[in-house]
Amino acid sequence: MDHSGYNEIADLALRKTGQAFRSNHRYLVEARLASILRRENFSTLEELANCLQARPNSVLEVEVASALTGKDTQFFGDRKTISHIVSFLATRAESSRTSGRKLRVLCAGGGTGQEAYSLVIEALENAPQLFEDALLEITSVDICKASTLRARAGQYGHYEIQTGLSAQRMLKYFSRSDNSWQAGNMLRQKVDFSVCNLMTGLPELGLFDVVLCRNVMPSMVRPIAIDVAGQLLDILQPWGQLVLGQEEMLPQSVTGFIPSRDVRNALAPASAKAASKPPQESVA
Amino acid sequence: MKNCLIVDDSRVVRKVAGRIIRDLQFDVTEAGDGAEALEICRETMPDAVLLDWNMPVMNGMDFLRALRREDDGHKPVVVFCSTENDADHISEAIRTGANDFIMKPFDSNIIESKFTEVGLI
């Protein structure tokens, strides 16, 4: 079998998204590109690779690279963590209000929006005060334009709507439109979705109290993952929390984080301890 | 091991669902309609019921009402599993005492997710 087409596509993923696909990942690449292959009438990866080669830097190239990133398609994918994050935000609410700051959450690699909407649902049910005066701001960014548009539209299919959501929550927050389920304004107004490639740098988004970056870095090659972790550290408040996926660890050479005491699976900036302690001289 | 009663008039659906639910470490019993299911419940109350809506003899809604009137009939966790999947049908099922609702067609992810949602696993 000729692997040159596969190799070219794997190389494109590495250049554009920092993801490493090994030679035995062909099935994964084919699965993630299936809808593009179908739409463009390509019967093999090689045909797609030839087309990409003929038109470097095309829109299709970006689309292929972003389709190759993994997508978390579950609501409440890690429900205990979602609940811990909302409890943590509730504990920060007062100091945020007092200092006139918003409480800010970033879902980095937020895909089709289930993670962000799960946070909204959890907060609506357990800490509705977070939405008073629009205190809580949730931003979700993803490399994939198609995912971002779908997240913003808040439309979910038969299988997506039934993984992670009870029927009660489905009926409360979504309504049926034809064959899909549409998130209501109660959810959609509370999240801002935009396209962003973590590898080429985060835009000016400001500082965040919580950054979720679940199951994004493990598929990246080490130098890129290290770079992304550094960028995420830069956008965390001193008391901020970086939430990774279950069982996920940062590359060993990443410094600047310590395990969080507040949120499960989370890391906190190493300087947080010093920052949260009142300076001795002001006490005396 | 927990026990799940699958109530559906389609043998194929019972077989497919049965396979998935056994994999989730449940003992599985089957019934082809609501009346048969009620007999089984009167003998041994299951921990969970996966329940179709449209069936001959006794449909899913009538079974659910009858079950909830039985002694210990409040105990089983009932998950509807039906092609009647518009919002009205789903909320009617929940109001009548179903714990959750699966819209057909289903796969193992959906069953596992819903069983987790209602605390069965």
mmCIF file with all atom_site columns, C-alpha atoms in Angstrom, chain A residues 105-245:
data_model
loop_
_atom_site.group_PDB
_atom_site.id
_atom_site.type_symbol
_atom_site.label_atom_id
_atom_site.label_alt_id
_atom_site.label_comp_id
_atom_site.label_asym_id
_atom_site.label_entity_id
_atom_site.label_seq_id
_atom_site.pdbx_PDB_ins_code
_atom_site.Cartn_x
_atom_site.Cartn_y
_atom_site.Cartn_z
_atom_site.occupancy
_atom_site.B_iso_or_equiv
_atom_site.pdbx_formal_charge
_atom_site.auth_seq_id
_atom_site.auth_comp_id
_atom_site.auth_asym_id
_atom_site.auth_atom_id
_atom_site.pdbx_PDB_model_num
ATOM 1   C CA . VAL A 1 105 ? -13.896 30.593 32.371 1.00 0.00 ? 105 VAL A CA 1
ATOM 2   C CA . LEU A 1 106 ? -12.167 29.487 29.179 1.00 0.00 ? 106 LEU A CA 1
ATOM 3   C CA . CYS A 1 107 ? -12.874 26.156 27.477 1.00 0.00 ? 107 CYS A CA 1
ATOM 4   C CA . ALA A 1 108 ? -9.770  25.666 25.322 1.00 0.00 ? 108 ALA A CA 1
ATOM 5   C CA . GLY A 1 109 ? -10.491 23.083 22.652 1.00 0.00 ? 109 GLY A CA 1
ATOM 6   C CA . GLY A 1 110 ? -14.183 23.357 23.481 1.00 0.00 ? 110 GLY A CA 1
ATOM 7   C CA . GLY A 1 111 ? -15.249 21.572 20.277 1.00 0.00 ? 111 GLY A CA 1
ATOM 8   C CA . THR A 1 112 ? -18.979 21.521 19.651 1.00 0.00 ? 112 THR A CA 1
ATOM 9   C CA . GLY A 1 113 ? -19.807 23.238 22.938 1.00 0.00 ? 113 GLY A CA 1
ATOM 10  C CA . GLN A 1 114 ? -20.993 20.429 25.198 1.00 0.00 ? 114 GLN A CA 1
ATOM 11  C CA . GLU A 1 115 ? -18.391 21.269 27.848 1.00 0.00 ? 115 GLU A CA 1
ATOM 12  C CA . ALA A 1 116 ? -19.330 24.950 28.025 1.00 0.00 ? 116 ALA A CA 1
ATOM 13  C CA . TYR A 1 117 ? -23.069 24.223 28.039 1.00 0.00 ? 117 TYR A CA 1
ATOM 14  C CA . SER A 1 118 ? -22.587 21.595 30.774 1.00 0.00 ? 118 SER A CA 1
ATOM 15  C CA . LEU A 1 119 ? -20.936 24.272 32.925 1.00 0.00 ? 119 LEU A CA 1
ATOM 16  C CA . VAL A 1 120 ? -23.862 26.610 32.298 1.00 0.00 ? 120 VAL A CA 1
ATOM 17  C CA . ILE A 1 121 ? -26.391 23.910 33.242 1.00 0.00 ? 121 ILE A CA 1
ATOM 18  C CA . GLU A 1 122 ? -24.472 22.981 36.397 1.00 0.00 ? 122 GLU A CA 1
ATOM 19  C CA . ALA A 1 123 ? -24.199 26.643 37.410 1.00 0.00 ? 123 ALA A CA 1
ATOM 20  C CA . LEU A 1 124 ? -27.880 27.367 36.669 1.00 0.00 ? 124 LEU A CA 1
ATOM 21  C CA . GLU A 1 125 ? -28.870 24.447 38.884 1.00 0.00 ? 125 GLU A CA 1
ATOM 22  C CA . ASN A 1 126 ? -26.385 24.780 41.725 1.00 0.00 ? 126 ASN A CA 1
ATOM 23  C CA . ALA A 1 127 ? -25.049 28.333 41.774 1.00 0.00 ? 127 ALA A CA 1
ATOM 24  C CA . PRO A 1 128 ? -27.523 30.572 39.915 1.00 0.00 ? 128 PRO A CA 1
ATOM 25  C CA . GLN A 1 129 ? -26.080 33.594 41.740 1.00 0.00 ? 129 GLN A CA 1
ATOM 26  C CA . LEU A 1 130 ? -23.122 33.349 39.363 1.00 0.00 ? 130 LEU A CA 1
ATOM 27  C CA . PHE A 1 131 ? -25.328 34.721 36.611 1.00 0.00 ? 131 PHE A CA 1
ATOM 28  C CA . GLU A 1 132 ? -26.542 37.740 38.578 1.00 0.00 ? 132 GLU A CA 1
ATOM 29  C CA . ASP A 1 133 ? -25.280 40.904 36.897 1.00 0.00 ? 133 ASP A CA 1
ATOM 30  C CA . ALA A 1 134 ? -23.619 38.635 34.323 1.00 0.00 ? 134 ALA A CA 1
ATOM 31  C CA . LEU A 1 135 ? -20.812 37.906 36.800 1.00 0.00 ? 135 LEU A CA 1
ATOM 32  C CA . LEU A 1 136 ? -19.813 34.664 35.072 1.00 0.00 ? 136 LEU A CA 1
ATOM 33  C CA . GLU A 1 137 ? -18.356 34.850 31.566 1.00 0.00 ? 137 GLU A CA 1
ATOM 34  C CA . ILE A 1 138 ? -17.743 31.600 29.695 1.00 0.00 ? 138 ILE A CA 1
ATOM 35  C CA . THR A 1 139 ? -15.658 31.610 26.529 1.00 0.00 ? 139 THR A CA 1
ATOM 36  C CA . SER A 1 140 ? -15.139 28.499 24.414 1.00 0.00 ? 140 SER A CA 1
ATOM 37  C CA . VAL A 1 141 ? -12.517 28.392 21.683 1.00 0.00 ? 141 VAL A CA 1
ATOM 38  C CA . ASP A 1 142 ? -11.710 25.676 19.181 1.00 0.00 ? 142 ASP A CA 1
ATOM 39  C CA . ILE A 1 143 ? -9.481  25.342 16.163 1.00 0.00 ? 143 ILE A CA 1
ATOM 40  C CA . CYS A 1 144 ? -12.309 23.946 14.070 1.00 0.00 ? 144 CYS A CA 1
ATOM 41  C CA . LYS A 1 145 ? -14.614 26.459 12.397 1.00 0.00 ? 145 LYS A CA 1
ATOM 42  C CA . ALA A 1 146 ? -17.330 23.891 11.686 1.00 0.00 ? 146 ALA A CA 1
ATOM 43  C CA . SER A 1 147 ? -17.391 22.825 15.359 1.00 0.00 ? 147 SER A CA 1
ATOM 44  C CA . THR A 1 148 ? -17.474 26.432 16.500 1.00 0.00 ? 148 THR A CA 1
ATOM 45  C CA . LEU A 1 149 ? -20.425 27.245 14.252 1.00 0.00 ? 149 LEU A CA 1
ATOM 46  C CA . ARG A 1 150 ? -22.272 24.193 15.513 1.00 0.00 ? 150 ARG A CA 1
ATOM 47  C CA . ALA A 1 151 ? -21.490 25.077 19.126 1.00 0.00 ? 151 ALA A CA 1
ATOM 48  C CA . ARG A 1 152 ? -22.770 28.604 18.620 1.00 0.00 ? 152 ARG A CA 1
ATOM 49  C CA . ALA A 1 153 ? -25.926 27.318 16.930 1.00 0.00 ? 153 ALA A CA 1
ATOM 50  C CA . GLY A 1 154 ? -26.387 24.904 19.846 1.00 0.00 ? 154 GLY A CA 1
ATOM 51  C CA . GLN A 1 155 ? -27.817 22.133 17.679 1.00 0.00 ? 155 GLN A CA 1
ATOM 52  C CA . TYR A 1 156 ? -27.254 18.534 18.687 1.00 0.00 ? 156 TYR A CA 1
ATOM 53  C CA . GLY A 1 157 ? -28.151 15.256 17.087 1.00 0.00 ? 157 GLY A CA 1
ATOM 54  C CA . HIS A 1 158 ? -29.963 12.214 18.398 1.00 0.00 ? 158 HIS A CA 1
ATOM 55  C CA . TYR A 1 159 ? -26.851 10.536 19.833 1.00 0.00 ? 159 TYR A CA 1
ATOM 56  C CA . GLU A 1 160 ? -25.166 13.666 21.198 1.00 0.00 ? 160 GLU A CA 1
ATOM 57  C CA . ILE A 1 161 ? -28.215 14.860 23.096 1.00 0.00 ? 161 ILE A CA 1
ATOM 58  C CA . GLN A 1 162 ? -28.560 11.445 24.751 1.00 0.00 ? 162 GLN A CA 1
ATOM 59  C CA . THR A 1 163 ? -25.020 11.108 26.056 1.00 0.00 ? 163 THR A CA 1
ATOM 60  C CA . GLY A 1 164 ? -24.527 12.831 29.374 1.00 0.00 ? 164 GLY A CA 1
ATOM 61  C CA . LEU A 1 165 ? -27.917 14.516 29.667 1.00 0.00 ? 165 LEU A CA 1
ATOM 62  C CA . SER A 1 166 ? -31.002 13.196 31.427 1.00 0.00 ? 166 SER A CA 1
ATOM 63  C CA . ALA A 1 167 ? -34.334 13.485 29.609 1.00 0.00 ? 167 ALA A CA 1
ATOM 64  C CA . GLN A 1 168 ? -35.356 16.051 32.235 1.00 0.00 ? 168 GLN A CA 1
ATOM 65  C CA . ARG A 1 169 ? -32.395 18.304 31.438 1.00 0.00 ? 169 ARG A CA 1
ATOM 66  C CA . MET A 1 170 ? -32.861 17.747 27.719 1.00 0.00 ? 170 MET A CA 1
ATOM 67  C CA . LEU A 1 171 ? -36.468 18.961 27.923 1.00 0.00 ? 171 LEU A CA 1
ATOM 68  C CA . LYS A 1 172 ? -35.624 21.849 30.217 1.00 0.00 ? 172 LYS A CA 1
ATOM 69  C CA . TYR A 1 173 ? -32.765 23.363 28.225 1.00 0.00 ? 173 TYR A CA 1
ATOM 70  C CA . PHE A 1 174 ? -33.360 22.158 24.655 1.00 0.00 ? 174 PHE A CA 1
ATOM 71  C CA . SER A 1 175 ? -36.228 22.035 22.231 1.00 0.00 ? 175 SER A CA 1
ATOM 72  C CA . ARG A 1 176 ? -36.753 19.746 19.329 1.00 0.00 ? 176 ARG A CA 1
ATOM 73  C CA . SER A 1 177 ? -36.391 21.150 15.839 1.00 0.00 ? 177 SER A CA 1
ATOM 74  C CA . ASP A 1 178 ? -36.814 18.601 13.058 1.00 0.00 ? 178 ASP A CA 1
ATOM 75  C CA . ASN A 1 179 ? -34.253 15.917 13.725 1.00 0.00 ? 179 ASN A CA 1
ATOM 76  C CA . SER A 1 180 ? -32.051 17.845 16.101 1.00 0.00 ? 180 SER A CA 1
ATOM 77  C CA . TRP A 1 181 ? -32.268 19.380 19.547 1.00 0.00 ? 181 TRP A CA 1
ATOM 78  C CA . GLN A 1 182 ? -31.750 23.093 19.865 1.00 0.00 ? 182 GLN A CA 1
ATOM 79  C CA . ALA A 1 183 ? -30.176 24.659 22.952 1.00 0.00 ? 183 ALA A CA 1
ATOM 80  C CA . GLY A 1 184 ? -32.391 27.414 24.303 1.00 0.00 ? 184 GLY A CA 1
ATOM 81  C CA . ASN A 1 185 ? -31.308 31.027 24.797 1.00 0.00 ? 185 ASN A CA 1
ATOM 82  C CA . MET A 1 186 ? -30.950 30.274 28.498 1.00 0.00 ? 186 MET A CA 1
ATOM 83  C CA . LEU A 1 187 ? -27.791 28.376 27.523 1.00 0.00 ? 187 LEU A CA 1
ATOM 84  C CA . ARG A 1 188 ? -26.688 30.041 24.311 1.00 0.00 ? 188 ARG A CA 1
ATOM 85  C CA . GLN A 1 189 ? -26.630 33.587 25.670 1.00 0.00 ? 189 GLN A CA 1
ATOM 86  C CA . LYS A 1 190 ? -24.209 32.549 28.373 1.00 0.00 ? 190 LYS A CA 1
ATOM 87  C CA . VAL A 1 191 ? -21.322 31.325 26.230 1.00 0.00 ? 191 VAL A CA 1
ATOM 88  C CA . ASP A 1 192 ? -19.164 33.107 23.695 1.00 0.00 ? 192 ASP A CA 1
ATOM 89  C CA . PHE A 1 193 ? -17.711 30.832 21.002 1.00 0.00 ? 193 PHE A CA 1
ATOM 90  C CA . SER A 1 194 ? -14.795 31.661 18.734 1.00 0.00 ? 194 SER A CA 1
ATOM 91  C CA . VAL A 1 195 ? -12.232 30.023 16.477 1.00 0.00 ? 195 VAL A CA 1
ATOM 92  C CA . CYS A 1 196 ? -8.686  29.889 17.804 1.00 0.00 ? 196 CYS A CA 1
ATOM 93  C CA . ASN A 1 197 ? -5.627  27.737 17.210 1.00 0.00 ? 197 ASN A CA 1
ATOM 94  C CA . LEU A 1 198 ? -3.812  27.162 20.507 1.00 0.00 ? 198 LEU A CA 1
ATOM 95  C CA . MET A 1 199 ? -0.662  26.341 18.588 1.00 0.00 ? 199 MET A CA 1
ATOM 96  C CA . THR A 1 200 ? -0.354  29.719 16.905 1.00 0.00 ? 200 THR A CA 1
ATOM 97  C CA . GLY A 1 201 ? -1.059  31.624 20.089 1.00 0.00 ? 201 GLY A CA 1
ATOM 98  C CA . LEU A 1 202 ? -4.078  32.782 22.034 1.00 0.00 ? 202 LEU A CA 1
ATOM 99  C CA . PRO A 1 203 ? -5.583  36.105 21.055 1.00 0.00 ? 203 PRO A CA 1
ATOM 100 C CA . GLU A 1 204 ? -5.920  38.837 23.687 1.00 0.00 ? 204 GLU A CA 1
ATOM 101 C CA . LEU A 1 205 ? -8.486  37.170 25.871 1.00 0.00 ? 205 LEU A CA 1
ATOM 102 C CA . GLY A 1 206 ? -7.485  38.552 29.267 1.00 0.00 ? 206 GLY A CA 1
ATOM 103 C CA . LEU A 1 207 ? -7.070  36.546 32.464 1.00 0.00 ? 207 LEU A CA 1
ATOM 104 C CA . PHE A 1 208 ? -9.224  33.624 33.567 1.00 0.00 ? 208 PHE A CA 1
ATOM 105 C CA . ASP A 1 209 ? -10.270 32.122 36.889 1.00 0.00 ? 209 ASP A CA 1
ATOM 106 C CA . VAL A 1 210 ? -10.621 28.673 35.321 1.00 0.00 ? 210 VAL A CA 1
ATOM 107 C CA . VAL A 1 211 ? -9.199  27.291 32.089 1.00 0.00 ? 211 VAL A CA 1
ATOM 108 C CA . LEU A 1 212 ? -10.378 23.894 30.910 1.00 0.00 ? 212 LEU A CA 1
ATOM 109 C CA . CYS A 1 213 ? -8.110  22.200 28.408 1.00 0.00 ? 213 CYS A CA 1
ATOM 110 C CA . ARG A 1 214 ? -9.274  18.620 28.543 1.00 0.00 ? 214 ARG A CA 1
ATOM 111 C CA . ASN A 1 215 ? -7.772  15.955 26.300 1.00 0.00 ? 215 ASN A CA 1
ATOM 112 C CA . VAL A 1 216 ? -6.126  18.490 24.009 1.00 0.00 ? 216 VAL A CA 1
ATOM 113 C CA . MET A 1 217 ? -2.436  18.432 24.914 1.00 0.00 ? 217 MET A CA 1
ATOM 114 C CA . PRO A 1 218 ? -1.893  14.631 25.083 1.00 0.00 ? 218 PRO A CA 1
ATOM 115 C CA . SER A 1 219 ? -2.280  14.346 21.300 1.00 0.00 ? 219 SER A CA 1
ATOM 116 C CA . MET A 1 220 ? 0.252   17.123 20.687 1.00 0.00 ? 220 MET A CA 1
ATOM 117 C CA . VAL A 1 221 ? 3.970   16.599 20.216 1.00 0.00 ? 221 VAL A CA 1
ATOM 118 C CA . ARG A 1 222 ? 5.927   17.524 23.363 1.00 0.00 ? 222 ARG A CA 1
ATOM 119 C CA . PRO A 1 223 ? 7.441   20.888 22.364 1.00 0.00 ? 223 PRO A CA 1
ATOM 120 C CA . ILE A 1 224 ? 4.042   22.148 21.238 1.00 0.00 ? 224 ILE A CA 1
ATOM 121 C CA . ALA A 1 225 ? 2.302   20.830 24.374 1.00 0.00 ? 225 ALA A CA 1
ATOM 122 C CA . ILE A 1 226 ? 4.941   22.542 26.537 1.00 0.00 ? 226 ILE A CA 1
ATOM 123 C CA . ASP A 1 227 ? 4.419   25.788 24.670 1.00 0.00 ? 227 ASP A CA 1
ATOM 124 C CA . VAL A 1 228 ? 0.629   25.589 24.998 1.00 0.00 ? 228 VAL A CA 1
ATOM 125 C CA . ALA A 1 229 ? 0.889   24.836 28.735 1.00 0.00 ? 229 ALA A CA 1
ATOM 126 C CA . GLY A 1 230 ? 3.059   27.944 29.125 1.00 0.00 ? 230 GLY A CA 1
ATOM 127 C CA . GLN A 1 231 ? 0.484   30.086 27.326 1.00 0.00 ? 231 GLN A CA 1
ATOM 128 C CA . LEU A 1 232 ? -2.293  28.738 29.530 1.00 0.00 ? 232 LEU A CA 1
ATOM 129 C CA . LEU A 1 233 ? -0.258  29.575 32.636 1.00 0.00 ? 233 LEU A CA 1
ATOM 130 C CA . ASP A 1 234 ? 0.087   33.130 31.357 1.00 0.00 ? 234 ASP A CA 1
ATOM 131 C CA . ILE A 1 235 ? -3.677  33.637 31.124 1.00 0.00 ? 235 ILE A CA 1
ATOM 132 C CA . LEU A 1 236 ? -4.511  32.245 34.590 1.00 0.00 ? 236 LEU A CA 1
ATOM 133 C CA . GLN A 1 237 ? -5.261  34.498 37.526 1.00 0.00 ? 237 GLN A CA 1
ATOM 134 C CA . PRO A 1 238 ? -2.892  33.836 40.487 1.00 0.00 ? 238 PRO A CA 1
ATOM 135 C CA . TRP A 1 239 ? -5.712  31.811 42.115 1.00 0.00 ? 239 TRP A CA 1
ATOM 136 C CA . GLY A 1 240 ? -6.746  30.317 38.764 1.00 0.00 ? 240 GLY A CA 1
ATOM 137 C CA . GLN A 1 241 ? -7.258  26.655 37.960 1.00 0.00 ? 241 GLN A CA 1
ATOM 138 C CA . LEU A 1 242 ? -6.149  24.740 34.899 1.00 0.00 ? 242 LEU A CA 1
ATOM 139 C CA . VAL A 1 243 ? -8.403  21.722 34.427 1.00 0.00 ? 243 VAL A CA 1
ATOM 140 C CA . LEU A 1 244 ? -7.100  18.795 32.394 1.00 0.00 ? 244 LEU A CA 1
ATOM 141 C CA . GLY A 1 245 ? -8.818  15.574 31.347 1.00 0.00 ? 245 GLY A CA 1
#
